[in-house]
Coordinates of C-alpha atoms and ligand atoms in Angstrom, one line a residue:
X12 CA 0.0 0.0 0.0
X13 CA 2.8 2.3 1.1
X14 CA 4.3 1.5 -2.3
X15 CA 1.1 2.3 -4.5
X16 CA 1.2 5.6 -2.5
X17 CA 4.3 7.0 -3.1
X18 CA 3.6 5.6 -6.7
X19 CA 0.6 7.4 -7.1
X20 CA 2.1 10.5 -5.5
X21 CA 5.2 10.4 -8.0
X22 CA 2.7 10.0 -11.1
X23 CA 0.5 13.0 -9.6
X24 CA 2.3 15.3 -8.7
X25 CA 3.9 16.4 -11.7
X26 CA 0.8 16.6 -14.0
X27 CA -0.3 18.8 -10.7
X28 CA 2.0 21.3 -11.4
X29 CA 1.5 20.8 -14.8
X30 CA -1.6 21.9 -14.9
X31 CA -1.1 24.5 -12.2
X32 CA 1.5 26.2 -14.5
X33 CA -0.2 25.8 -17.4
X34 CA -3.4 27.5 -16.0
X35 CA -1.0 30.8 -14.3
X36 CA 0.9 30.8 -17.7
X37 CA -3.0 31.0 -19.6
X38 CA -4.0 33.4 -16.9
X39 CA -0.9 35.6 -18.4
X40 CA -1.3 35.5 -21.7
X41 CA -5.3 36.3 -20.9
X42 CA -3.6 39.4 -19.3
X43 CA -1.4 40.0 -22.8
X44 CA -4.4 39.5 -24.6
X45 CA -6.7 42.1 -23.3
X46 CA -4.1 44.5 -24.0
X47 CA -3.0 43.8 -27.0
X48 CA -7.1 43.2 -28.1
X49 CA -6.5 39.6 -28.8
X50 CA -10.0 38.7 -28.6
X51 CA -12.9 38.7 -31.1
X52 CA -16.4 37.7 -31.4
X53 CA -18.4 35.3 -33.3
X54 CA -21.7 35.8 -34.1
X55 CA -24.4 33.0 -34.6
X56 CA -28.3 33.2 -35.6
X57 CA -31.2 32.2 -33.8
X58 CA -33.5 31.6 -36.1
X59 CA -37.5 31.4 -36.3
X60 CA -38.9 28.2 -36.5
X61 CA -41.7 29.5 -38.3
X62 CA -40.2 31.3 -40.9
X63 CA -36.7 30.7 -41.2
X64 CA -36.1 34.4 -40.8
X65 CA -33.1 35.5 -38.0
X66 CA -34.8 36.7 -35.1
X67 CA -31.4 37.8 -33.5
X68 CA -27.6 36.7 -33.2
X69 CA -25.8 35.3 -29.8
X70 CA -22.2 36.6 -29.7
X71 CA -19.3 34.2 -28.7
X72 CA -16.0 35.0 -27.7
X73 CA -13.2 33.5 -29.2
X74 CA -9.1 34.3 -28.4
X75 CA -6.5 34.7 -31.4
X76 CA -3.4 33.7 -29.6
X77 CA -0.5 34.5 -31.6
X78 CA 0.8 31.4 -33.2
X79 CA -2.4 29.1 -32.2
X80 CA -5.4 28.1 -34.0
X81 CA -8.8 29.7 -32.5
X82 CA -8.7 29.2 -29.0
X83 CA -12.3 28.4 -27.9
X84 CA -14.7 29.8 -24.5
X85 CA -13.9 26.6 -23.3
X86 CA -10.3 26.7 -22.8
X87 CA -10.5 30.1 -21.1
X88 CA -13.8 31.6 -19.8
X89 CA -13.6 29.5 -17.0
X90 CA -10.0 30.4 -15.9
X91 CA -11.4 33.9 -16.6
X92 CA -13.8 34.0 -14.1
X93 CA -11.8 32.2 -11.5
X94 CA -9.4 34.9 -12.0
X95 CA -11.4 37.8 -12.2
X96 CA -10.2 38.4 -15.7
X97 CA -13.7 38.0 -16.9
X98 CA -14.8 40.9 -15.7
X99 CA -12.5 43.6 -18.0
X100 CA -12.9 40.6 -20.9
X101 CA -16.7 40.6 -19.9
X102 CA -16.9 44.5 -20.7
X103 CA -14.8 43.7 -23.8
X104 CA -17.4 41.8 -24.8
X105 CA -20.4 43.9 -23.9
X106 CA -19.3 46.9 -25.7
X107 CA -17.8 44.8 -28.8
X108 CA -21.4 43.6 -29.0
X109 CA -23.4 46.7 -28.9
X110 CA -20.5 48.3 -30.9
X111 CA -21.6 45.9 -34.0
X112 CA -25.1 45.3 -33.2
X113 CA -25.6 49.3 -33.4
X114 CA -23.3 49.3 -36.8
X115 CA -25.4 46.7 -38.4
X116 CA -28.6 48.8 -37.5
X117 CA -27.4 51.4 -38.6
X118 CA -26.6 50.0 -42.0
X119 CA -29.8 49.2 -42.4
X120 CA -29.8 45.3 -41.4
X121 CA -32.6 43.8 -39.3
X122 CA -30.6 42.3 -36.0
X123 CA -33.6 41.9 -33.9
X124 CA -31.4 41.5 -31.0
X125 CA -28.1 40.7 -30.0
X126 CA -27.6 38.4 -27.2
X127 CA -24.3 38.5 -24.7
X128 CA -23.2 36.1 -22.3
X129 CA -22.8 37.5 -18.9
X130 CA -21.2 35.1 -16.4
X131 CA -22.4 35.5 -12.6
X132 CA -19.2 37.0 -11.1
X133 CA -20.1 40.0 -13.6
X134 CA -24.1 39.7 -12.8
X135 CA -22.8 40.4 -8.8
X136 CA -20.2 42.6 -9.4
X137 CA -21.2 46.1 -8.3
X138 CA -20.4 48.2 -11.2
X139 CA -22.4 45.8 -13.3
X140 CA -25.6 47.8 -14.4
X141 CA -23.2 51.1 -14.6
X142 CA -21.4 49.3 -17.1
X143 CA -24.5 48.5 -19.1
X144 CA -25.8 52.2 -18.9
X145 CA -22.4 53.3 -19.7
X146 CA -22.0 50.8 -23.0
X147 CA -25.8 51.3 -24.2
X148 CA -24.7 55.1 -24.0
X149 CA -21.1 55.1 -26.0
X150 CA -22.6 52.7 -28.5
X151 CA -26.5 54.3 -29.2
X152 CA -27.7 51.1 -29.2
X153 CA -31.4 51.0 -28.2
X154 CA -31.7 48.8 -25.1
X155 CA -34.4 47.0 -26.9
X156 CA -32.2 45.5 -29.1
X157 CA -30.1 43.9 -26.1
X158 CA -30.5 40.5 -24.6
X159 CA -28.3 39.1 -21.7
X160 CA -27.8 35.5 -20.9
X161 CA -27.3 34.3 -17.9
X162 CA -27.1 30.5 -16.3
X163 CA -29.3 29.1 -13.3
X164 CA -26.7 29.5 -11.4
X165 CA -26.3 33.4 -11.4
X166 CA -30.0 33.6 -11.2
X167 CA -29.2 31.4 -7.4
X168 CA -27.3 33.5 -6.0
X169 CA -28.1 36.6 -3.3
X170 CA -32.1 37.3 -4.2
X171 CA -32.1 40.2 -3.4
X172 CA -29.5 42.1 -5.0
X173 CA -30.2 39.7 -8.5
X174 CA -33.8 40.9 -8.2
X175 CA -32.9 44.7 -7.4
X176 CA -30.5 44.2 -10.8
X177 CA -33.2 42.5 -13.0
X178 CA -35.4 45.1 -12.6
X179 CA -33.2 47.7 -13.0
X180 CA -32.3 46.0 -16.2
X181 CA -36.3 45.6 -17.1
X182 CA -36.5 49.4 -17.0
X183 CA -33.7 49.6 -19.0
X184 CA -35.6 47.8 -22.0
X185 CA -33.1 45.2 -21.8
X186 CA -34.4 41.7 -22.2
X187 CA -32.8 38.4 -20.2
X188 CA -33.0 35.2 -21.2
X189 CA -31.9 32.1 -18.9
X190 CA -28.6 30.3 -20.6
X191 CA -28.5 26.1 -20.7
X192 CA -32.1 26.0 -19.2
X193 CA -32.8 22.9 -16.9
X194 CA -29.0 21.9 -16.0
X195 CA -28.3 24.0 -13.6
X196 CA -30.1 24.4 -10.0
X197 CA -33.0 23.2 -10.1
X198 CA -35.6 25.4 -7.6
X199 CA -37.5 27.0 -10.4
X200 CA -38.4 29.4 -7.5
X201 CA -36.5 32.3 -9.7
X202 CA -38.9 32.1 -12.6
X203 CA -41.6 33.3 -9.8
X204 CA -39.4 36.1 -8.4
X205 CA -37.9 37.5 -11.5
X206 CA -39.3 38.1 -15.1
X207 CA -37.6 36.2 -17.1
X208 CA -38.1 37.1 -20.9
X209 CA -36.5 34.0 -22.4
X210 CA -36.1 30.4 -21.8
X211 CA -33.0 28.7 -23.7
X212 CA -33.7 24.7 -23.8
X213 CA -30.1 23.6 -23.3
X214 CA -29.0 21.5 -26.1
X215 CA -28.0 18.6 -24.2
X216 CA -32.0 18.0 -24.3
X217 CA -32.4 19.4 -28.0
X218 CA -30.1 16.5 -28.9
X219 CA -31.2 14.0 -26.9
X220 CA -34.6 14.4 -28.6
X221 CA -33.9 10.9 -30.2
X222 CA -34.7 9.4 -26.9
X223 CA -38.3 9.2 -25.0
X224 CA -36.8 11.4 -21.7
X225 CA -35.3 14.4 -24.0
X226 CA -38.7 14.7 -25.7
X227 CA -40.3 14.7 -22.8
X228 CA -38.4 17.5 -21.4
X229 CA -38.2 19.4 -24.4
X230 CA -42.1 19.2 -24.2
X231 CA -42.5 20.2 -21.0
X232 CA -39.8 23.4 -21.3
X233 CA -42.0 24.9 -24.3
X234 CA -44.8 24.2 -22.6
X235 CA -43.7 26.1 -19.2
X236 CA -42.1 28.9 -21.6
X237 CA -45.7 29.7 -23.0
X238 CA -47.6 29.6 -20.2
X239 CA -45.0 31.8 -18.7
X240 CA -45.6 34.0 -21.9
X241 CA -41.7 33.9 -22.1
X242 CA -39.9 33.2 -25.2
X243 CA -38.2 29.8 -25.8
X244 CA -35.6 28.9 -27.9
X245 CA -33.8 26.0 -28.4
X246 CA -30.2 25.7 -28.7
X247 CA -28.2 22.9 -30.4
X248 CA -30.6 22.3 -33.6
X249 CA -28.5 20.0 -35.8
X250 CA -31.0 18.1 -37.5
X251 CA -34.1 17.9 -39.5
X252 CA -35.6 15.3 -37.4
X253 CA -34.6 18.0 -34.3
X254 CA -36.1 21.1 -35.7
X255 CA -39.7 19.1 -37.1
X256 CA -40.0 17.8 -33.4
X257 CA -39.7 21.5 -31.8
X258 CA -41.4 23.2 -34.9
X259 CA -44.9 20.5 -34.3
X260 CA -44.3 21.4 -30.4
X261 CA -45.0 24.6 -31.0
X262 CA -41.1 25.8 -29.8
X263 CA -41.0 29.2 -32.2
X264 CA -37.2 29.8 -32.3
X265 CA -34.2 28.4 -32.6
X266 CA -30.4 27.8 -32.6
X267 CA -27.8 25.3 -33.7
X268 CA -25.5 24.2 -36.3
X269 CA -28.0 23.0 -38.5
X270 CA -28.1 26.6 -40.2
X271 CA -24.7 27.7 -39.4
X272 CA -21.5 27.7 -36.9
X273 CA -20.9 30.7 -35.5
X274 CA -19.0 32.7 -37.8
X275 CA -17.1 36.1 -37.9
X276 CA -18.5 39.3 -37.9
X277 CA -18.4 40.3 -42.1
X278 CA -20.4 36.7 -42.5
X279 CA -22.6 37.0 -40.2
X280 CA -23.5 40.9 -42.2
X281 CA -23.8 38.6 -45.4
X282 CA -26.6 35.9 -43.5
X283 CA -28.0 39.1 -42.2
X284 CA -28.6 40.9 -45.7
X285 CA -30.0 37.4 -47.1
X286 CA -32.0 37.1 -43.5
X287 CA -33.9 34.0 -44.4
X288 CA -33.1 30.5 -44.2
X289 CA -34.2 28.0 -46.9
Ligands
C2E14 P1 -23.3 28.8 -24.5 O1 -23.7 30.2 -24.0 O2 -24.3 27.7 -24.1 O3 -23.2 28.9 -26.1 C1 -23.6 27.9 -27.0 C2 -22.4 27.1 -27.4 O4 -22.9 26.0 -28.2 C3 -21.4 27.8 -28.3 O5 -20.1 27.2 -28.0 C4 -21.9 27.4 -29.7 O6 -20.9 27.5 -30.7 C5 -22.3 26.0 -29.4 N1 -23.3 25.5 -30.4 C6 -24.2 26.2 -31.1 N2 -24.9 25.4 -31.9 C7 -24.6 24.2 -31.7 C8 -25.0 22.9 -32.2 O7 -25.8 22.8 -33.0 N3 -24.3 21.8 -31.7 C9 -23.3 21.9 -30.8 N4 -22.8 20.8 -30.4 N5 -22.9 23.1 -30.3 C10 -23.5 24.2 -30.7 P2 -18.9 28.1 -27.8 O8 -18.9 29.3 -28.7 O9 -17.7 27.2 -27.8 O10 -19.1 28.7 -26.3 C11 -19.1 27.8 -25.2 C12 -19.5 28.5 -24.0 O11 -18.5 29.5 -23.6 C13 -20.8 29.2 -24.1 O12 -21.9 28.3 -24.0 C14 -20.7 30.2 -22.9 O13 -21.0 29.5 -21.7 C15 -19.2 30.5 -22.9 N6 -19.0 31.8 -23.6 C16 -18.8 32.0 -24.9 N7 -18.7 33.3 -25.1 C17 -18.8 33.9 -23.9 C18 -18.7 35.3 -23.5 O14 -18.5 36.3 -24.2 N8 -18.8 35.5 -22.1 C19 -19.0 34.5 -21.2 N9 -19.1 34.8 -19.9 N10 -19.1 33.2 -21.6 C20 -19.0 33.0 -22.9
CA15 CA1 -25.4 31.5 -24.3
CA16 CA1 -26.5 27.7 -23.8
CA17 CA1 -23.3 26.1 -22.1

């Protein structure tokens, strides 16, 4: 036993420290990479069910490290946020979205609205709504035209204060919509407390529509969402059999590869001036 210990301490500990260095030399180069403006948003539609028409886009951050491919949310957002980073990248992000969202208004394309991630450290932080007045301000975007995600989890947290912010938001004319709906804590207790505009049916259901339980979910979601009179939309569409299920369940908008990746900013103008999906 003593033996498999020190074993299994001499096999650990190095991929420990691996890890550890590999995660303070990221948290570095996230540093570099706010200054030099290393980051850059993708943009992808969410669709009508209806019509096909793009109801709006959801921006997604991605990092150009020098000398790598696309580094994805994956590999950093979370390192972000347990660093605090995500805060000054979360601002990036806000005003690069309201930035482009007011430019494509402006040149005449119909947005709808543009959706931003907002991860709960930023939610809580206290300069939070400041910074959204302040954006919405510098960029002339109407409020209207902004929609902020957020998970479960930073819906959990400190009622008070999250209530006390939502509103403040409501006034605002901006709409929120609750990211990966039904993974996170589940009390539904916030959709009685707060007005919620939009429901987003996380697409680890969407795709597990192929099986009895995810249909029976997926029912249930758009079925809450409408007597909630909230918007739902699912995430994750990557097939025809996927979208006819949602469309004949009365789901009225949509997201997923099955009309596009997210793509770069110039594409995502080109979708926009063609609007409607075939
Ligand atoms: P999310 O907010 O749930 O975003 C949806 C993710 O699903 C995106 O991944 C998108 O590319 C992907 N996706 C879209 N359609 C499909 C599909 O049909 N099939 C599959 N398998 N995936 C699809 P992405 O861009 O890698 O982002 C991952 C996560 O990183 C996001 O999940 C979000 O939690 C986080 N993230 C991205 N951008 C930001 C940001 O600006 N701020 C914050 N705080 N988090 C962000
Ligand atoms: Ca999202
Ligand atoms: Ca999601
Ligand atoms: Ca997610």
């Amino acid at each position: 036993a003593k033996k498999s210990g020190r074993n299994k301490y001499m096999m650990f500990t190095p991929t420990m420290n691996d890890r550890a260095v590999t995660r303070q030399s990221i948290e570095q180069a996230l540093h570099r990479a706010l200054e030099k403006q290393e980051f850059v948003l993708h943009y992808q539609p969410k669709v009508s069910l209806d019509t096909g028409t793009i109801t709006g886009a959801e921006a997604l951050i991605r990092w150009q490290r020098p000398r790598h491919r696309l580094v994805s949310p994956k590999q950093f957002v979370s390192i972000a946020e347990e660093c605090g980073l995500i805060l000054p990248i979360g601002k990036w992000v806000l005003h690069e979205a309201c930035r482009q969202a007011q430019d494509w208004l402006q040149a005449g394309l119909d947005l709808g609205q543009i959706a931003v991630n907002v991860s709960p450290m930023e939610f809580h932080g206290k300069n939070f709504l400041s910074g959204v007045r302040e954006i919405l301000n510098d960029t002339g975007l109407d409020p209207r035209h902004l929609e902020l995600e957020l998970t479960e989890s930073g819906l959990m947290q400190d009622s008070e204060q999250t209530a006390a912010t939502l509103l403040a938001l409501k006034h605002l004319g901006v709409q929120i919509a609750v990211d990966d709906f039904g993974t996170g804590y589940s009390s539904l207790s916030y959709l009685r407390n707060f007005r919620i505009d939009t429901l987003k049916i996380d697409k680890s259901f969407v795709q597990d529509i192929d099986g009895d339980a995810g249909e029976a979910i997926v029912r249930a979601i758009i079925a809450m969402g409408m007597s909630l009179k909230q918007r739902v939309v699912a995430e994750g569409i990557e097939t025809q059999h996927q979208l006819a299920f949602l469309q004949s369940h009365n789901c009225k908008e949509g997201q997923g590869y099955y009309w596009g990746r997210p793509v770069p900013a110039e594409e995502f103008a080109t979708l926009l001036a063609g609007k409607t999906f075939k």
